[in-house]
Tab-separated table of C-alpha atoms (C1' of nucleotides) in Angstrom:
chain	number	residue	atom	x	y	z
A	5	MET	CA	8.569	-9.347	-107.881
A	6	ASP	CA	10.777	-12.424	-107.765
A	7	ASP	CA	10.026	-16.122	-107.717
A	8	ILE	CA	9.432	-16.142	-103.989
A	9	ASP	CA	6.823	-13.391	-104.189
A	10	ARG	CA	5.131	-15.339	-106.958
A	11	SER	CA	5.051	-18.450	-104.797
A	12	LEU	CA	3.642	-16.516	-101.876
A	13	VAL	CA	0.865	-15.043	-103.981
A	14	ARG	CA	0.030	-18.459	-105.374
A	15	LEU	CA	-0.134	-19.968	-101.898
A	16	LEU	CA	-2.245	-17.137	-100.528
A	17	GLU	CA	-4.562	-17.409	-103.492
A	18	GLN	CA	-5.312	-20.982	-102.509
A	19	ASP	CA	-5.661	-20.218	-98.816
A	20	ALA	CA	-5.436	-16.649	-97.608
A	21	ARG	CA	-5.417	-17.766	-93.969
A	22	ARG	CA	-2.194	-19.743	-94.121
A	23	THR	CA	0.122	-18.598	-91.360
A	24	TYR	CA	3.411	-16.888	-92.107
A	25	HIS	CA	5.068	-19.772	-90.361
A	26	GLU	CA	3.509	-22.284	-92.763
A	27	LEU	CA	4.373	-20.149	-95.759
A	28	SER	CA	7.935	-19.881	-94.545
A	29	LYS	CA	8.335	-23.642	-94.757
A	30	ASP	CA	7.124	-23.648	-98.343
A	31	VAL	CA	9.422	-20.900	-99.568
A	32	ARG	CA	12.350	-21.725	-97.268
A	33	LEU	CA	12.684	-18.339	-95.618
A	34	SER	CA	12.043	-17.248	-92.051
A	35	ALA	CA	8.464	-16.515	-90.994
A	36	ASN	CA	9.657	-13.013	-90.366
A	37	THR	CA	10.808	-12.375	-93.895
A	38	VAL	CA	7.646	-13.909	-95.281
A	39	ALA	CA	5.540	-11.502	-93.241
A	40	ASP	CA	7.619	-8.607	-94.562
A	41	ARG	CA	7.163	-9.729	-98.143
A	42	VAL	CA	3.424	-10.194	-97.790
A	43	ARG	CA	3.119	-6.726	-96.274
A	44	ARG	CA	5.062	-5.326	-99.209
A	45	LEU	CA	2.836	-7.133	-101.699
A	46	ARG	CA	-0.172	-5.581	-100.029
A	47	ALA	CA	1.363	-2.121	-99.853
A	48	SER	CA	2.333	-2.223	-103.528
A	49	GLY	CA	-1.236	-3.081	-104.510
A	50	VAL	CA	-0.384	-6.379	-106.179
A	51	VAL	CA	-2.409	-8.114	-103.497
A	52	ARG	CA	-5.540	-6.045	-103.147
A	53	GLY	CA	-6.841	-7.909	-100.122
A	54	PHE	CA	-7.859	-11.198	-98.601
A	55	ARG	CA	-11.431	-12.199	-99.125
A	56	ALA	CA	-13.734	-14.965	-97.947
A	57	GLU	CA	-15.344	-16.556	-100.975
A	58	VAL	CA	-19.076	-17.207	-100.599
A	59	ASP	CA	-20.784	-19.957	-102.585
A	60	PRO	CA	-24.254	-18.843	-103.709
A	61	ALA	CA	-25.243	-22.451	-104.427
A	62	ALA	CA	-24.712	-23.360	-100.770
A	63	LEU	CA	-27.255	-20.664	-99.948
A	64	GLY	CA	-29.860	-22.094	-102.275
A	65	ARG	CA	-29.030	-19.849	-105.236
A	66	ALA	CA	-28.028	-22.410	-107.805
A	67	LEU	CA	-29.201	-20.448	-110.840
A	68	THR	CA	-26.653	-17.919	-112.070
A	69	MET	CA	-27.405	-15.743	-115.071
A	70	VAL	CA	-25.229	-13.391	-117.087
A	71	SER	CA	-27.172	-10.398	-118.360
A	72	ASP	CA	-26.024	-7.777	-120.827
A	73	ILE	CA	-27.884	-4.574	-120.197
A	74	ARG	CA	-28.730	-1.425	-122.105
A	75	LEU	CA	-29.922	1.571	-120.136
A	76	ARG	CA	-32.623	3.969	-121.197
A	77	GLU	CA	-31.555	7.396	-122.389
A	78	HIS	CA	-30.769	9.970	-119.715
A	79	VAL	CA	-30.222	7.365	-116.993
A	80	ASP	CA	-27.379	8.437	-114.742
A	81	ARG	CA	-24.744	5.728	-114.699
A	82	THR	CA	-23.556	6.484	-111.185
A	83	ALA	CA	-27.103	6.243	-109.879
A	84	PHE	CA	-27.612	2.969	-111.724
A	85	GLU	CA	-24.435	1.458	-110.320
A	86	HIS	CA	-25.229	2.606	-106.831
A	87	GLY	CA	-28.784	1.363	-107.077
A	88	LEU	CA	-27.563	-2.145	-107.832
A	89	ARG	CA	-26.413	-2.443	-104.234
A	90	SER	CA	-30.025	-2.809	-103.218
A	91	VAL	CA	-30.474	-5.832	-105.497
A	92	PRO	CA	-29.016	-8.740	-103.552
A	93	GLN	CA	-28.996	-11.101	-106.524
A	94	VAL	CA	-26.329	-8.978	-108.228
A	95	VAL	CA	-23.039	-10.694	-107.384
A	96	ALA	CA	-20.828	-8.983	-109.983
A	97	GLY	CA	-21.009	-6.274	-112.602
A	98	ALA	CA	-18.963	-4.266	-115.053
A	99	ARG	CA	-19.375	-1.406	-117.487
A	100	LEU	CA	-18.342	-2.462	-120.966
A	101	THR	CA	-17.870	-0.947	-124.372
A	102	GLY	CA	-19.944	-2.161	-127.269
A	103	GLU	CA	-23.534	-2.842	-127.968
A	104	TYR	CA	-24.559	-3.033	-124.306
A	105	ASP	CA	-23.712	-0.717	-121.431
A	106	TYR	CA	-23.263	-3.166	-118.574
A	107	GLN	CA	-22.963	-6.825	-117.834
A	108	LEU	CA	-24.293	-8.249	-114.580
A	109	ARG	CA	-24.049	-11.624	-112.906
A	110	LEU	CA	-27.216	-12.588	-111.044
A	111	ALA	CA	-27.432	-15.438	-108.520
A	112	CYS	CA	-31.038	-16.600	-108.196
A	113	VAL	CA	-32.981	-19.310	-106.426
A	114	ASP	CA	-35.046	-20.226	-109.485
A	115	PRO	CA	-36.375	-18.779	-112.764
A	116	ALA	CA	-39.242	-17.104	-110.958
A	117	GLU	CA	-36.839	-15.077	-108.880
A	118	PHE	CA	-34.827	-14.169	-111.943
A	119	GLU	CA	-38.040	-12.953	-113.532
A	120	THR	CA	-38.760	-10.629	-110.626
A	121	VAL	CA	-35.214	-9.255	-110.824
A	122	VAL	CA	-35.606	-8.569	-114.540
A	123	ASP	CA	-38.856	-6.734	-113.902
A	124	LEU	CA	-37.328	-4.791	-111.042
A	125	LEU	CA	-34.330	-3.700	-113.089
A	126	LYS	CA	-36.607	-2.510	-115.880
A	127	ARG	CA	-39.102	-0.779	-113.629
A	128	ASP	CA	-36.858	0.883	-111.054
A	129	HIS	CA	-33.300	1.034	-112.376
A	130	GLY	CA	-33.553	2.461	-115.858
A	131	VAL	CA	-32.889	-0.756	-117.746
A	132	ARG	CA	-34.222	-0.706	-121.277
A	133	GLU	CA	-33.090	-4.064	-122.591
A	134	LEU	CA	-31.636	-7.299	-121.244
A	135	ARG	CA	-29.903	-10.127	-123.015
A	136	SER	CA	-29.477	-12.993	-120.586
A	137	ARG	CA	-28.066	-16.485	-120.591
A	138	LEU	CA	-27.476	-19.196	-118.055
A	139	VAL	CA	-24.066	-19.931	-116.539
A	140	LEU	CA	-23.515	-23.668	-117.018
A	141	HIS	CA	-20.314	-23.707	-114.996
A	142	ASP	CA	-17.348	-21.558	-114.114
A	143	ILE	CA	-13.838	-22.411	-115.215
A	144	GLU	CA	-11.297	-22.502	-112.427
A	145	VAL	CA	-8.357	-20.258	-113.240
A	146	ASP	CA	-5.619	-19.154	-110.905
A	147	ALA	CA	-4.219	-15.668	-111.191
A	148	SER	CA	-0.665	-16.860	-110.843
A	149	GLY	CA	-0.171	-16.848	-114.597
A	150	LEU	CA	-0.368	-13.076	-114.494
A	151	LEU	CA	2.621	-13.017	-112.240
A	152	ASP	CA	4.853	-14.869	-114.659
A	153	LEU	CA	4.996	-11.917	-116.976
A	154	ALA	CA	5.583	-9.243	-114.363
B	16	MET	CA	-27.516	-18.955	-90.632
B	17	ASP	CA	-28.332	-16.219	-88.143
B	18	ASP	CA	-27.376	-12.575	-87.923
B	19	ILE	CA	-24.048	-13.357	-86.321
B	20	ASP	CA	-23.029	-15.718	-89.102
B	21	ARG	CA	-23.988	-13.046	-91.583
B	22	SER	CA	-21.808	-10.518	-89.782
B	23	LEU	CA	-18.909	-12.915	-89.695
B	24	VAL	CA	-19.138	-13.594	-93.411
B	25	ARG	CA	-19.323	-9.889	-94.115
B	26	LEU	CA	-16.265	-9.210	-91.979
B	27	LEU	CA	-14.284	-12.044	-93.528
B	28	GLU	CA	-15.256	-10.861	-96.973
B	29	GLN	CA	-13.585	-7.550	-96.223
B	30	ASP	CA	-10.515	-9.082	-94.612
B	31	ALA	CA	-10.131	-12.833	-94.551
B	32	ARG	CA	-7.074	-12.611	-92.303
B	33	ARG	CA	-8.790	-11.080	-89.307
B	34	THR	CA	-8.137	-13.109	-86.183
B	35	TYR	CA	-10.917	-14.874	-84.320
B	36	HIS	CA	-10.132	-12.629	-81.403
B	37	GLU	CA	-10.723	-9.493	-83.489
B	38	LEU	CA	-13.910	-10.925	-84.932
B	39	SER	CA	-15.099	-11.792	-81.447
B	40	LYS	CA	-14.990	-8.140	-80.441
B	41	ASP	CA	-17.175	-7.181	-83.407
B	42	VAL	CA	-19.850	-9.788	-82.817
B	43	ARG	CA	-19.611	-9.829	-79.009
B	44	LEU	CA	-18.956	-13.508	-78.554
B	45	SER	CA	-15.880	-15.343	-77.327
B	46	ALA	CA	-13.046	-15.975	-79.785
B	47	ASN	CA	-13.691	-19.614	-79.254
B	48	THR	CA	-17.288	-19.511	-80.369
B	49	VAL	CA	-16.347	-17.390	-83.345
B	50	ALA	CA	-13.801	-19.992	-84.428
B	51	ASP	CA	-16.472	-22.667	-84.092
B	52	ARG	CA	-18.889	-20.700	-86.236
B	53	VAL	CA	-16.325	-19.990	-88.929
B	54	ARG	CA	-15.390	-23.663	-89.038
B	55	ARG	CA	-19.055	-24.523	-89.458
B	56	LEU	CA	-19.471	-21.982	-92.243
B	57	ARG	CA	-16.552	-23.559	-94.037
B	58	ALA	CA	-17.735	-27.127	-93.446
B	59	SER	CA	-21.221	-26.303	-94.714
B	60	GLY	CA	-19.774	-24.880	-97.923
B	61	VAL	CA	-21.223	-21.399	-97.472
B	62	VAL	CA	-17.673	-20.085	-97.243
B	63	ARG	CA	-15.815	-21.867	-99.990
B	64	GLY	CA	-12.394	-20.592	-99.001
B	65	PHE	CA	-10.195	-17.603	-98.299
B	66	ARG	CA	-8.421	-16.107	-101.263
B	67	ALA	CA	-5.824	-13.436	-101.855
B	68	GLU	CA	-7.120	-11.036	-104.492
B	69	VAL	CA	-4.573	-10.053	-107.128
B	70	ASP	CA	-4.864	-6.761	-109.017
B	71	PRO	CA	-3.833	-7.211	-112.666
B	72	ALA	CA	-3.450	-3.454	-113.104
B	73	ALA	CA	-0.750	-3.378	-110.428
B	74	LEU	CA	1.142	-5.878	-112.566
B	75	GLY	CA	0.951	-3.739	-115.673
B	76	ARG	CA	-2.129	-5.425	-117.141
B	77	ALA	CA	-4.526	-2.512	-117.253
B	78	LEU	CA	-6.446	-3.678	-120.327
B	79	THR	CA	-9.181	-6.168	-119.494
B	80	MET	CA	-11.367	-7.596	-122.241
B	81	VAL	CA	-14.513	-9.709	-122.100
B	82	SER	CA	-14.688	-12.157	-124.999
B	83	ASP	CA	-17.617	-14.325	-125.997
B	84	ILE	CA	-16.349	-17.382	-127.799
B	85	ARG	CA	-17.721	-19.975	-130.176
B	86	LEU	CA	-15.744	-23.160	-130.643
B	87	ARG	CA	-15.239	-24.989	-133.911
B	88	GLU	CA	-17.169	-28.221	-134.420
B	89	HIS	CA	-15.737	-31.340	-132.807
B	90	VAL	CA	-13.618	-29.407	-130.332
B	91	ASP	CA	-13.616	-31.188	-126.983
B	92	ARG	CA	-14.831	-28.842	-124.279
B	93	THR	CA	-12.803	-30.415	-121.525
B	94	ALA	CA	-9.650	-30.083	-123.597
B	95	PHE	CA	-10.490	-26.455	-124.358
B	96	GLU	CA	-11.076	-25.615	-120.716
B	97	HIS	CA	-7.930	-27.353	-119.634
B	98	GLY	CA	-5.901	-25.720	-122.379
B	99	LEU	CA	-6.871	-22.274	-121.100
B	100	ARG	CA	-4.630	-22.854	-118.099
B	101	SER	CA	-1.660	-22.314	-120.361
B	102	VAL	CA	-2.909	-18.856	-121.375
B	103	PRO	CA	-1.901	-16.570	-118.509
B	104	GLN	CA	-4.066	-13.682	-119.687
B	105	VAL	CA	-7.211	-15.689	-118.932
B	106	VAL	CA	-8.309	-14.543	-115.478
B	107	ALA	CA	-11.857	-15.920	-115.501
B	108	GLY	CA	-14.129	-17.998	-117.680
B	109	ALA	CA	-17.503	-19.680	-117.808
B	110	ARG	CA	-19.517	-21.900	-120.102
B	111	LEU	CA	-22.805	-20.287	-120.986
B	112	THR	CA	-25.982	-21.127	-122.824
B	113	GLY	CA	-26.950	-19.127	-125.874
B	114	GLU	CA	-25.313	-17.938	-129.021
B	115	TYR	CA	-21.763	-18.407	-127.755
B	116	ASP	CA	-20.197	-21.344	-125.938
B	117	TYR	CA	-17.928	-19.570	-123.472
B	118	GLN	CA	-17.115	-16.183	-122.061
B	119	LEU	CA	-13.584	-15.320	-121.002
B	120	ARG	CA	-12.038	-12.405	-119.198
B	121	LEU	CA	-8.584	-11.503	-120.484
B	122	ALA	CA	-6.133	-9.222	-118.657
B	123	CYS	CA	-3.634	-7.767	-121.120
B	124	VAL	CA	-0.789	-5.264	-121.116
B	125	ASP	CA	-1.937	-3.549	-124.298
B	126	PRO	CA	-3.918	-4.145	-127.495
B	127	ALA	CA	-0.952	-5.833	-129.136
B	128	GLU	CA	-0.909	-8.482	-126.458
B	129	PHE	CA	-4.645	-8.956	-126.767
B	130	GLU	CA	-4.159	-9.484	-130.471
B	131	THR	CA	-1.642	-12.256	-129.901
B	132	VAL	CA	-4.029	-13.930	-127.444
B	133	VAL	CA	-6.839	-13.807	-129.993
B	134	ASP	CA	-4.609	-15.379	-132.623
B	135	LEU	CA	-3.415	-18.009	-130.185
B	136	LEU	CA	-6.940	-18.975	-129.152
B	137	LYS	CA	-7.954	-19.342	-132.794
B	138	ARG	CA	-4.868	-21.210	-133.869
B	139	ASP	CA	-4.299	-23.582	-130.958
B	140	HIS	CA	-7.470	-23.831	-128.898
B	141	GLY	CA	-10.244	-24.504	-131.367
B	142	VAL	CA	-11.827	-21.058	-131.207
B	143	ARG	CA	-13.900	-20.255	-134.283
B	144	GLU	CA	-15.263	-16.839	-133.430
B	145	LEU	CA	-14.709	-14.108	-130.854
B	146	ARG	CA	-16.839	-11.191	-129.855
B	147	SER	CA	-14.863	-8.926	-127.575
B	148	ARG	CA	-15.318	-5.687	-125.718
B	149	LEU	CA	-13.352	-3.631	-123.262
B	150	VAL	CA	-14.052	-3.572	-119.540
B	151	LEU	CA	-14.381	0.091	-118.605
B	152	HIS	CA	-14.641	-0.608	-114.885
B	153	ASP	CA	-15.892	-3.189	-112.450
B	154	ILE	CA	-18.740	-2.499	-110.076
B	155	GLU	CA	-17.995	-3.270	-106.459
B	156	VAL	CA	-20.601	-5.594	-105.006
B	157	ASP	CA	-20.434	-7.430	-101.723
B	158	ALA	CA	-21.859	-10.910	-101.466
B	159	SER	CA	-23.529	-10.176	-98.155
B	160	GLY	CA	-26.820	-9.427	-99.879
B	161	LEU	CA	-27.078	-13.081	-100.749
B	162	LEU	CA	-27.028	-13.922	-97.084
B	163	ASP	CA	-30.064	-11.825	-96.281
B	164	LEU	CA	-32.347	-14.198	-98.072
B	165	ALA	CA	-30.930	-17.421	-96.690
C	16	DA	C1'	16.533	-8.185	-97.602
C	17	DA	C1'	17.263	-11.526	-94.407
C	18	DT	C1'	17.863	-13.664	-89.694
C	19	DG	C1'	17.315	-15.314	-84.470
C	20	DA	C1'	15.669	-14.387	-79.900
C	21	DA	C1'	12.140	-13.306	-76.906
C	22	DA	C1'	7.772	-11.120	-75.493
C	23	DG	C1'	3.037	-10.992	-76.425
C	24	DC	C1'	-0.967	-13.069	-78.856
C	25	DA	C1'	-3.797	-16.236	-81.116
C	26	DC	C1'	-5.215	-20.926	-81.808
C	27	DA	C1'	-6.867	-25.679	-80.987
C	28	DC	C1'	-8.205	-28.688	-77.237
C	29	DT	C1'	-10.464	-30.209	-73.407
C	30	DG	C1'	-13.958	-29.993	-70.287
C	31	DG	C1'	-17.876	-27.804	-68.338
C	32	DT	C1'	-22.249	-24.896	-68.306
D	29	DA	C1'	-24.401	-23.174	-78.683
D	30	DC	C1'	-21.354	-20.965	-75.784
D	31	DC	C1'	-17.378	-20.088	-72.632
D	32	DA	C1'	-12.779	-20.561	-69.712
D	33	DG	C1'	-8.358	-22.476	-69.078
D	34	DT	C1'	-4.262	-24.538	-70.808
D	35	DG	C1'	-0.426	-25.819	-73.751
D	36	DT	C1'	1.347	-25.038	-78.064
D	37	DG	C1'	2.339	-22.492	-81.893
D	38	DC	C1'	2.313	-17.985	-84.339
D	39	DT	C1'	3.404	-13.016	-84.974
D	40	DT	C1'	5.933	-9.082	-84.022
D	41	DT	C1'	9.642	-6.146	-82.645
D	42	DC	C1'	14.390	-5.385	-82.179
D	43	DA	C1'	19.174	-5.993	-82.826
D	44	DT	C1'	22.326	-7.739	-86.146
D	45	DT	C1'	24.374	-8.962	-90.661
DNA sequence: AATGAAAGCACACTGGT
DNA sequence: ACCAGTGTGCTTTCATT
């Protein structure tokens, strides 16, 4: 993990489809060596993958909610997590410690759709309680800061 | 937004570096047409970009916290958001409605590091109150569900 | 780890259906 | 919207340091 690897990760974070040849000009190494380094970053797990980023707003889902969730007693957590796959509005989720069991991020067309999702989660997925709020906007953060300390 | 576009987005979500030629075999169109479609998806904003995904745990930061934050009075929100760029542990953030002003995601090496981040946010970034909990694990969700309804 | 050379591929264009 | 052909540029492998 040297400076060059850090630069490569930063560049690929901005555009994962940059060619090795382009990257090589930025870091002043041969395209060959760049390809080697990127393969190593992937193999070591530092770079988990290259993903297309989808914008829910461009698909008409401009309303994003964050919902803390408490499950009913005796609800199997694995089943709950797996069941979320059938709810297309769920765009992210995590199990947390503390007062609530999970936190979900829900991308909805409008409040009416959010309402149906809330009802669905309560009726079919073992959700006992929700505490939701609206996402006003996301803060852009690059992951390159993490690299500085590694 | 037809079935083929949906497939392409799904495939590029899994691996954003797939070549147009590879994609063309999956969707049974020419590489050319696939490139056209991907360009259109990008131009329309549905695909916002292609990003390398970095794994904090592979860099020794296995402790991820979610922190709800309330700012002190008279703290400028733009300044706060901009100032977060200098805190490398901040890997995501959003402004929310409700009881708290923001929610951050903090990737830390250990509790001691988290403690220093908490102190830093309070001392230098106008944070009045934090409510934090540990991320036990993230739930894997693909964004392709969003596409089904568009 | 890094490099250059060369073969094989992929990409962007153009033009055509 | 889709495809084929072409020139150019990119990726990969191998030999070398």
